[in-house]
Structures are given as C-alpha cells and as structure tokens.
Coordinates of C-alpha atoms in Angstrom, one line a residue:
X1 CA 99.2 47.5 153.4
X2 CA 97.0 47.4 150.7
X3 CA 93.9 48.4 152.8
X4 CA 95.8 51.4 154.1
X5 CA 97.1 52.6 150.6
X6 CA 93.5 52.2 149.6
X7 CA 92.3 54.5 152.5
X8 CA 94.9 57.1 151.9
X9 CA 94.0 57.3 148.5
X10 CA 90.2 58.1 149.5
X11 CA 91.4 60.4 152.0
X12 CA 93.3 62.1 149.1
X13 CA 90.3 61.6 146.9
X14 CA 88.1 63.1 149.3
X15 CA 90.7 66.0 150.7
X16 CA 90.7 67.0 146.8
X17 CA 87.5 66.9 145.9
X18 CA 86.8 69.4 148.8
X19 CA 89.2 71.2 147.9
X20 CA 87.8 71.6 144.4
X21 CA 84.1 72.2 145.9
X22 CA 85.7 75.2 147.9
X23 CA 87.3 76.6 144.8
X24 CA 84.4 76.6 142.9
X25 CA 81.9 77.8 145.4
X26 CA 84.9 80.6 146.3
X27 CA 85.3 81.2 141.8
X28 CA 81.3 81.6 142.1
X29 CA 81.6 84.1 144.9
X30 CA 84.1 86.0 143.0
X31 CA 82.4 85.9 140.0
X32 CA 79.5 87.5 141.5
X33 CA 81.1 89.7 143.1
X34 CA 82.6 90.5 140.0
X35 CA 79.2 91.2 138.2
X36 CA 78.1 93.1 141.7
X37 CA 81.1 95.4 140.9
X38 CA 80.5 95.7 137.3
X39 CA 76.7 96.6 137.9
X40 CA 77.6 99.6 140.6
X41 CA 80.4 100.8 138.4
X42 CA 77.9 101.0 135.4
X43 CA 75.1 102.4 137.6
X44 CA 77.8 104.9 139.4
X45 CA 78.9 106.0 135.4
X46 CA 75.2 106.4 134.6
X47 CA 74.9 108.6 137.9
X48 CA 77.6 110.5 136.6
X49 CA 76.0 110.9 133.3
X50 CA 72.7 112.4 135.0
X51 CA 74.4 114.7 136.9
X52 CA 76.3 116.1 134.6
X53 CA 73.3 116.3 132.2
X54 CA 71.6 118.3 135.2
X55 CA 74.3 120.3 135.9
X56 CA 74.2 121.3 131.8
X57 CA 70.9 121.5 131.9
X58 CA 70.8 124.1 134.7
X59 CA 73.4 125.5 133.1
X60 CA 71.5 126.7 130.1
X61 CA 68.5 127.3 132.5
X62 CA 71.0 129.9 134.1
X63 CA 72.1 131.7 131.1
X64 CA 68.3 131.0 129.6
X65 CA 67.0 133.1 132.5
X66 CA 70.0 135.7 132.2
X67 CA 69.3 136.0 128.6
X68 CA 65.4 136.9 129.2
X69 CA 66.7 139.3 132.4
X70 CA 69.3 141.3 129.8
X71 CA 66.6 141.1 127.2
X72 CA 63.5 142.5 129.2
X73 CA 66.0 144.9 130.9
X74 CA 66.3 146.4 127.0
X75 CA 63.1 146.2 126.4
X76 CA 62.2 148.2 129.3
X77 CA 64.7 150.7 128.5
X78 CA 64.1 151.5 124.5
X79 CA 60.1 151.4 125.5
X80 CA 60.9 154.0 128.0
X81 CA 62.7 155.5 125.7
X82 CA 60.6 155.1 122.5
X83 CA 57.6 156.1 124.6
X84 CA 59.1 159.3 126.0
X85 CA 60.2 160.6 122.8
X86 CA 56.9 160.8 121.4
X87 CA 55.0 162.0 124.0
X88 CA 58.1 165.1 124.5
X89 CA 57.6 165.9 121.0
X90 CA 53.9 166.1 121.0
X91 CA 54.0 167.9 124.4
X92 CA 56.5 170.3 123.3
X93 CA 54.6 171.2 120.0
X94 CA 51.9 170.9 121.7
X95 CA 52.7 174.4 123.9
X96 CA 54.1 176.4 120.9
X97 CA 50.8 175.5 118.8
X98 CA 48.7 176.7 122.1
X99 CA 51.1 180.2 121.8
X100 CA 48.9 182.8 120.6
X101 CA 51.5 185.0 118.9
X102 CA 52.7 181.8 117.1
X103 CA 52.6 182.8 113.0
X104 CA 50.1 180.3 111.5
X105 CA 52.2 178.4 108.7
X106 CA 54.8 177.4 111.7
X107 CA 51.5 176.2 113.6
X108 CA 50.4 173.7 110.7
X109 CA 54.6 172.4 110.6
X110 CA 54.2 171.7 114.7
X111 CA 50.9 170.4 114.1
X112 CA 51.7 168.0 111.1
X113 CA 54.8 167.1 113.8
X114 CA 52.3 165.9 116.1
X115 CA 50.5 164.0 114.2
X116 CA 53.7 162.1 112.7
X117 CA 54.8 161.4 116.4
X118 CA 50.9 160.5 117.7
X119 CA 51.1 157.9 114.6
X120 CA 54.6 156.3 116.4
X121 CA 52.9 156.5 119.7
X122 CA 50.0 154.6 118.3
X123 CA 52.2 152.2 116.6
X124 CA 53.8 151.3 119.7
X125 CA 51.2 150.8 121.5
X126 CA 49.6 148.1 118.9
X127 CA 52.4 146.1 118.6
X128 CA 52.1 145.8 122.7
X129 CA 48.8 145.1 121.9
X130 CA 49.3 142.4 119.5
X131 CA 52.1 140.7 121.2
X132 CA 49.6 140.5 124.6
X133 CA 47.0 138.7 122.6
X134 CA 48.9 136.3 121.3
X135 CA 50.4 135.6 124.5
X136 CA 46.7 135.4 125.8
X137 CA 45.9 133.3 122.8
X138 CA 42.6 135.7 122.1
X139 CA 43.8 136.5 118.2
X140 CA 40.9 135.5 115.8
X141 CA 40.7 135.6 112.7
X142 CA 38.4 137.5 110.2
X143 CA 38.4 135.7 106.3
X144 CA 37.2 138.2 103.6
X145 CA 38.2 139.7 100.4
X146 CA 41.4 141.7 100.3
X147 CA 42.2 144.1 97.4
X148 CA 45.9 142.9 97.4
X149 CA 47.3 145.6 94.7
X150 CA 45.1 148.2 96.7
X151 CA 46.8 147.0 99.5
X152 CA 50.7 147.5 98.4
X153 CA 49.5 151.0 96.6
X154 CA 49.0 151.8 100.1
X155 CA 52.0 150.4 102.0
X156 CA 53.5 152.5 99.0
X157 CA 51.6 155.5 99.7
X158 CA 53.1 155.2 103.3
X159 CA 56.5 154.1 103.0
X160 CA 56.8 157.2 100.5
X161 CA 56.0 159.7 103.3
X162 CA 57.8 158.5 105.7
X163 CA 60.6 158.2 103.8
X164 CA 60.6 162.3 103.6
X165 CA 60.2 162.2 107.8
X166 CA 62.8 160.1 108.2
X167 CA 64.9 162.2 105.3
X168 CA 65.4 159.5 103.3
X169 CA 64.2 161.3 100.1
X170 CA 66.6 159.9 97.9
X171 CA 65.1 155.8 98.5
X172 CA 63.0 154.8 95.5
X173 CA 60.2 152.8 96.4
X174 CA 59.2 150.4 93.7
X175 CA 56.1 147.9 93.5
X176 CA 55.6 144.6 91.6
X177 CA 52.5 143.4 91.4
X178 CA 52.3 139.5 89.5
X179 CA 48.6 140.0 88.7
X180 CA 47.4 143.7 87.4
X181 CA 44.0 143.5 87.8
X182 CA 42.9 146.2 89.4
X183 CA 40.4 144.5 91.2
X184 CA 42.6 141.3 92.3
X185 CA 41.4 139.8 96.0
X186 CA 42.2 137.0 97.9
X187 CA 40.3 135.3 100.5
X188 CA 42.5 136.4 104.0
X189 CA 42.7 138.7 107.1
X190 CA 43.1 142.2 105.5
X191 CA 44.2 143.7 108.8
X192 CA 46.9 141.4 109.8
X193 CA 47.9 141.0 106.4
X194 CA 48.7 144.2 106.0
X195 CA 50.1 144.4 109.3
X196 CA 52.4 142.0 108.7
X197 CA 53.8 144.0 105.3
X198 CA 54.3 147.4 107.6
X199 CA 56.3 146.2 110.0
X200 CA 58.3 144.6 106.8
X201 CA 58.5 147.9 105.2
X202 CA 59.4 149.7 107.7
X203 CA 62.0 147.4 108.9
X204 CA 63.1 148.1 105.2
X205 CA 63.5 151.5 105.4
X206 CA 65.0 151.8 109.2
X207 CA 67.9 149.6 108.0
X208 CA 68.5 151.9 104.8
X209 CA 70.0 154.9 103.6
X210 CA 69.8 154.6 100.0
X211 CA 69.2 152.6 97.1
X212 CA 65.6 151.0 96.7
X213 CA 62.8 149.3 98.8
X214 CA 60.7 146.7 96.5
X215 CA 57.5 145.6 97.8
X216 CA 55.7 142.7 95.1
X217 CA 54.2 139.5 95.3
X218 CA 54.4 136.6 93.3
X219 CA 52.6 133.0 92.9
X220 CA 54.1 129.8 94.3
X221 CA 53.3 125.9 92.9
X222 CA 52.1 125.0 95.7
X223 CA 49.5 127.5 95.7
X224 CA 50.4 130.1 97.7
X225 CA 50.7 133.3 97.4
X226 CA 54.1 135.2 98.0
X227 CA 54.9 138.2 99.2
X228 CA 57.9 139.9 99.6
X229 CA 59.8 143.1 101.0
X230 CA 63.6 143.8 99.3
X231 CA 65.6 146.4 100.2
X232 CA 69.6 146.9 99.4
X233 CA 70.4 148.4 102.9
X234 CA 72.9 147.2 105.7
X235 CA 71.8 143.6 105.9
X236 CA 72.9 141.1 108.5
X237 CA 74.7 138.0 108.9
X238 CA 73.5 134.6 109.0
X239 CA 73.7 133.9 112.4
X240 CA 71.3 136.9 113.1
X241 CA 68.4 134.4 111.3
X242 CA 68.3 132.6 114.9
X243 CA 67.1 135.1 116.5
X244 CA 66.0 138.1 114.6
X245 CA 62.2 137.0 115.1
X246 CA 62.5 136.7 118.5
X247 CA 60.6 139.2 121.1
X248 CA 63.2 142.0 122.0
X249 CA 65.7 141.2 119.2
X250 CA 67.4 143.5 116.9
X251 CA 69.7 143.0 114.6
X252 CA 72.0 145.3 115.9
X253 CA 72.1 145.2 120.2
X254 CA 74.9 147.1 120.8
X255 CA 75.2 149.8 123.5
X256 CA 76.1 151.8 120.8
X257 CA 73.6 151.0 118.2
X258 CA 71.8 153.9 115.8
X259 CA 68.3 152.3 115.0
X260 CA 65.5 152.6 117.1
X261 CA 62.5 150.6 118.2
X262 CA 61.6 147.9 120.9
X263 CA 62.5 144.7 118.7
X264 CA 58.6 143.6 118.3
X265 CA 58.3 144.1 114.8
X266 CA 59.1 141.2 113.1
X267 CA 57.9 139.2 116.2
X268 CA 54.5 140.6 115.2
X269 CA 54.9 140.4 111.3
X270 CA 56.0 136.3 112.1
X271 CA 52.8 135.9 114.4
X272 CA 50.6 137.2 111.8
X273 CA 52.0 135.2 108.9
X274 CA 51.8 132.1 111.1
X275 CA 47.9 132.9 112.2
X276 CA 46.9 133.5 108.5
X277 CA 48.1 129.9 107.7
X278 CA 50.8 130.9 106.3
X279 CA 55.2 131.6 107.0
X280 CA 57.7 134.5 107.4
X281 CA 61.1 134.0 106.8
X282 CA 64.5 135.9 105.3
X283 CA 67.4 136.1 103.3
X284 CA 69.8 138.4 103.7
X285 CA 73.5 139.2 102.8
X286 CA 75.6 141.9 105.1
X287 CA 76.1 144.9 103.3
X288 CA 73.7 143.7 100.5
X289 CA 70.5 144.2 101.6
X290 CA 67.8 141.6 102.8
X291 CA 64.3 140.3 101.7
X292 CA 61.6 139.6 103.7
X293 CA 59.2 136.9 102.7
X294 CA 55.4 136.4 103.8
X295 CA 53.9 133.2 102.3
X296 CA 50.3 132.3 102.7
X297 CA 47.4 130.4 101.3
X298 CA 46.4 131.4 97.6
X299 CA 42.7 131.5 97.8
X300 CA 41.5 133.5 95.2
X301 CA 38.4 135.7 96.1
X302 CA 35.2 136.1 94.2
X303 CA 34.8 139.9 93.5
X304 CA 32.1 141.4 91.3
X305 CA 32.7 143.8 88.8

C-alpha cells in the first residue's frame, strides 16, 4: 500500500512538474510573442510617422512648386509689361521727334521723355543682369576708395529728379551725413554700393506720396558702417519681412495693385549688401513709413588731400 501511494505520488510529482515545464515554455512563447507584437506595432507606428512626414513634405513641395509657378507667372507678366511700356513710349516719341513740322521746344519735351524712359529700360535690364550673375555665381568684387558723401549727394541729385517725373514734387529729400568731410572714403565696391542705395531710394519714393525721403549713414560699435534709407510712405506689415527680399515679391501682389516694377529690387539691393560683406534688413510700420538699412564693413580709406 505504501509502495503504491509512493508511486502515485511520483506520478503526481512528475504529471505536475510537466505540467509546470509546459506553462513556462507556453508563458515564454507568449511573452515573445508579446515583444514580437510590441516591436511591429512600434515599427508599423514609425511607418506611419514616415509617411505622413512624406506626405507633408510633398505637400509643401506641391504648394513650394505652385508658389514659384504663380510667382514666375507674375514675373513674366509685369516684365512684359514693364518692358513694353518703355519701349511704346520711346517708339511713340520717337516718330513725333522724326515729324518735320514738329515745333522745336515740343521736340526737346519728347526727347527728354525718351531719355527718362531709355533710363527705365536700362534699369530693367541690369537688375536681369545682376540677378543672372548671381545665379551664375560670376559677381566679383572690386575694393577701392568710395567718396561716400559724394555718393549720397548723388543718389540726392537723382531721387530729386525723379521725384518731378513721377510728380511727386512736394517729397522733401533730406541727407545726413555722420562725417562732413568732404573728402570721406571707405575702402568698398563703389558700384554695388551705390547700387544697393538706388534700388533703396527708389523703393522709397515708389511707396510714397508725401512727406520726406532721408538717406544718411551713421557709425556702428562694431565697426561698421550704416547706411540707411527712411521714408514716411505706406509701409507694410510685419509679416511682409518674410518675404519682401525674395525674387518676384512685392509688398503689395494684388491683382489690383498701383505700383509697378518686377519685384527684383530689393533682391538685388540684399545680394549686394551680402557680397560687400555686409547685411540688408528693415523696419517698418503700416501707414508709418519704413527704413531700409545697409550695414557693411567700416574700413576707412586712405585719400590724399
């Protein structure tokens, strides 16, 4: 009896402990399984995450590439249209000039009309210029003295006549000049320099009707020098800061919109500060005006008297 309790009791023993060896290898199954499911759940959220990234991404690639469609659509346009007015205007005075029985004071008016709209033409046409050598990365650089208060009596000197063109008469142009030595120079590219400042002005007086246009420079700590354009015209929003240096942008793009040009301007003007070492950048106030800011490298030039 014994004996056969005994061997019952192994039997048991041994019916439980295989039992228990099943259950674990089964709870060791399952908990791999487990981590198996985890892993492609994790892996199938990740894949999840990429595609939707992509799908963002190709998103913004979409509007990206209907954003440069729209904007070189407009460009196309206003330089069709800023071409062609020119070129009417010098055709069309061009014929009454060649009119024999036209009375000689009217001929000097057509002819000084010419000239005005050959100087628009030509303007055009360099800031197409410009913008294909920086995109062909051929723009030097030529270092040299620069007469800076020569320079703004002559951005003066223009901005006052075409102020009378454009029939603004009533904008006073003012100039501040930090040093007034008539013979002040830096060391910097005359040219772009000054190209930079036109496209600044003129911006200046497009966008105004009244009030003043202030063209100065001033000195920096960090030894630079500063120029600046101010003007009280129509100003523009913060938001327009993101993208008012950008090829093709204008502050106002409207179908509707009352100021000309192909939106190169300040594209150039940027370029140019950035070539020359130096940074363009605005402030600007709707309804209160803007300023225009050119900061480059103060290198004072050597000049002899």
């Amino acid at each position: 009896m014994n004996g056969f309790v005994i061997g019952a009791l192994i039997l048991f023993a041994g019916v439980c402990v295989g039992l228990t060896v099943a259950f674990i290898n089964e709870k060791l199954k399952l908990n791999k399984f487990q981590k198996t499911l985890k892993s492609c759940q994790e892996e199938n959220e990740q894949l999840v995450n990429e595609i939707e990234r992509v799908k963002e991404e190709l998103h913004l690639i979409r509007l990206k590439a209907g954003e440069s469609d729209r904007l070189k659509s407009a460009f196309l346009c206003n330089m069709s249209h800023e071409l062609r007015t020119p070129l009417h205007a010098i055709m069309g005075f061009a014929g009454l000039i060649a009119n024999p029985s036209m009375p000689g004071d009217d001929k000097v008016t057509y002819a000084n009309i010419i000239n005005r709209n050959v100087d628009s033409l030509l303007e055009i046409i360099n800031d197409i210029f410009d913008i294909s050598q920086f995109e062909s990365g051929v723009t030097g650089v030529d270092i040299e003295p620069a007469n800076v208060n020569e320079l703004l009596n002559s951005l003066q000197t223009w901005i006052n006549l075409e102020k009378i063109n454009a029939g603004k008469e009533d904008i006073v142009v003012k100039v501040n000049k930090a040093n007034k030595d008539l013979n002040f120079s830096i060391m910097t590219d005359a040219y772009k320099l000054k190209r930079a400042l036109n496209h600044l002005v003129y911006n200046a007086l497009k966008y105004s009707n009244e009030g003043f246009i202030e063209i100065g420079y001033t000195f920096s700590e960090n030894n630079y020098i500063d120029f600046y354009v101010k003007d009280d015209g129509i100003g523009f929003s913060h938001d327009k800061l993101e993208f008012i240096f950008s090829r093709f942008r204008q502050v106002d793009e409207t179908p509707t919109r009352q100021y000309g040009g192909l939106g190169l301007g300040l594209t150039v003007a940027q370029k140019f500060a950035s070539i020359l070492n130096g940074k363009l950048w605005a402030e600007s106030e709707p309804g209160k005006g803007s300023t225009f800011f050119i900061s480059i490298p103060y290198v004072k030039a050597e000049v002899n008297s």
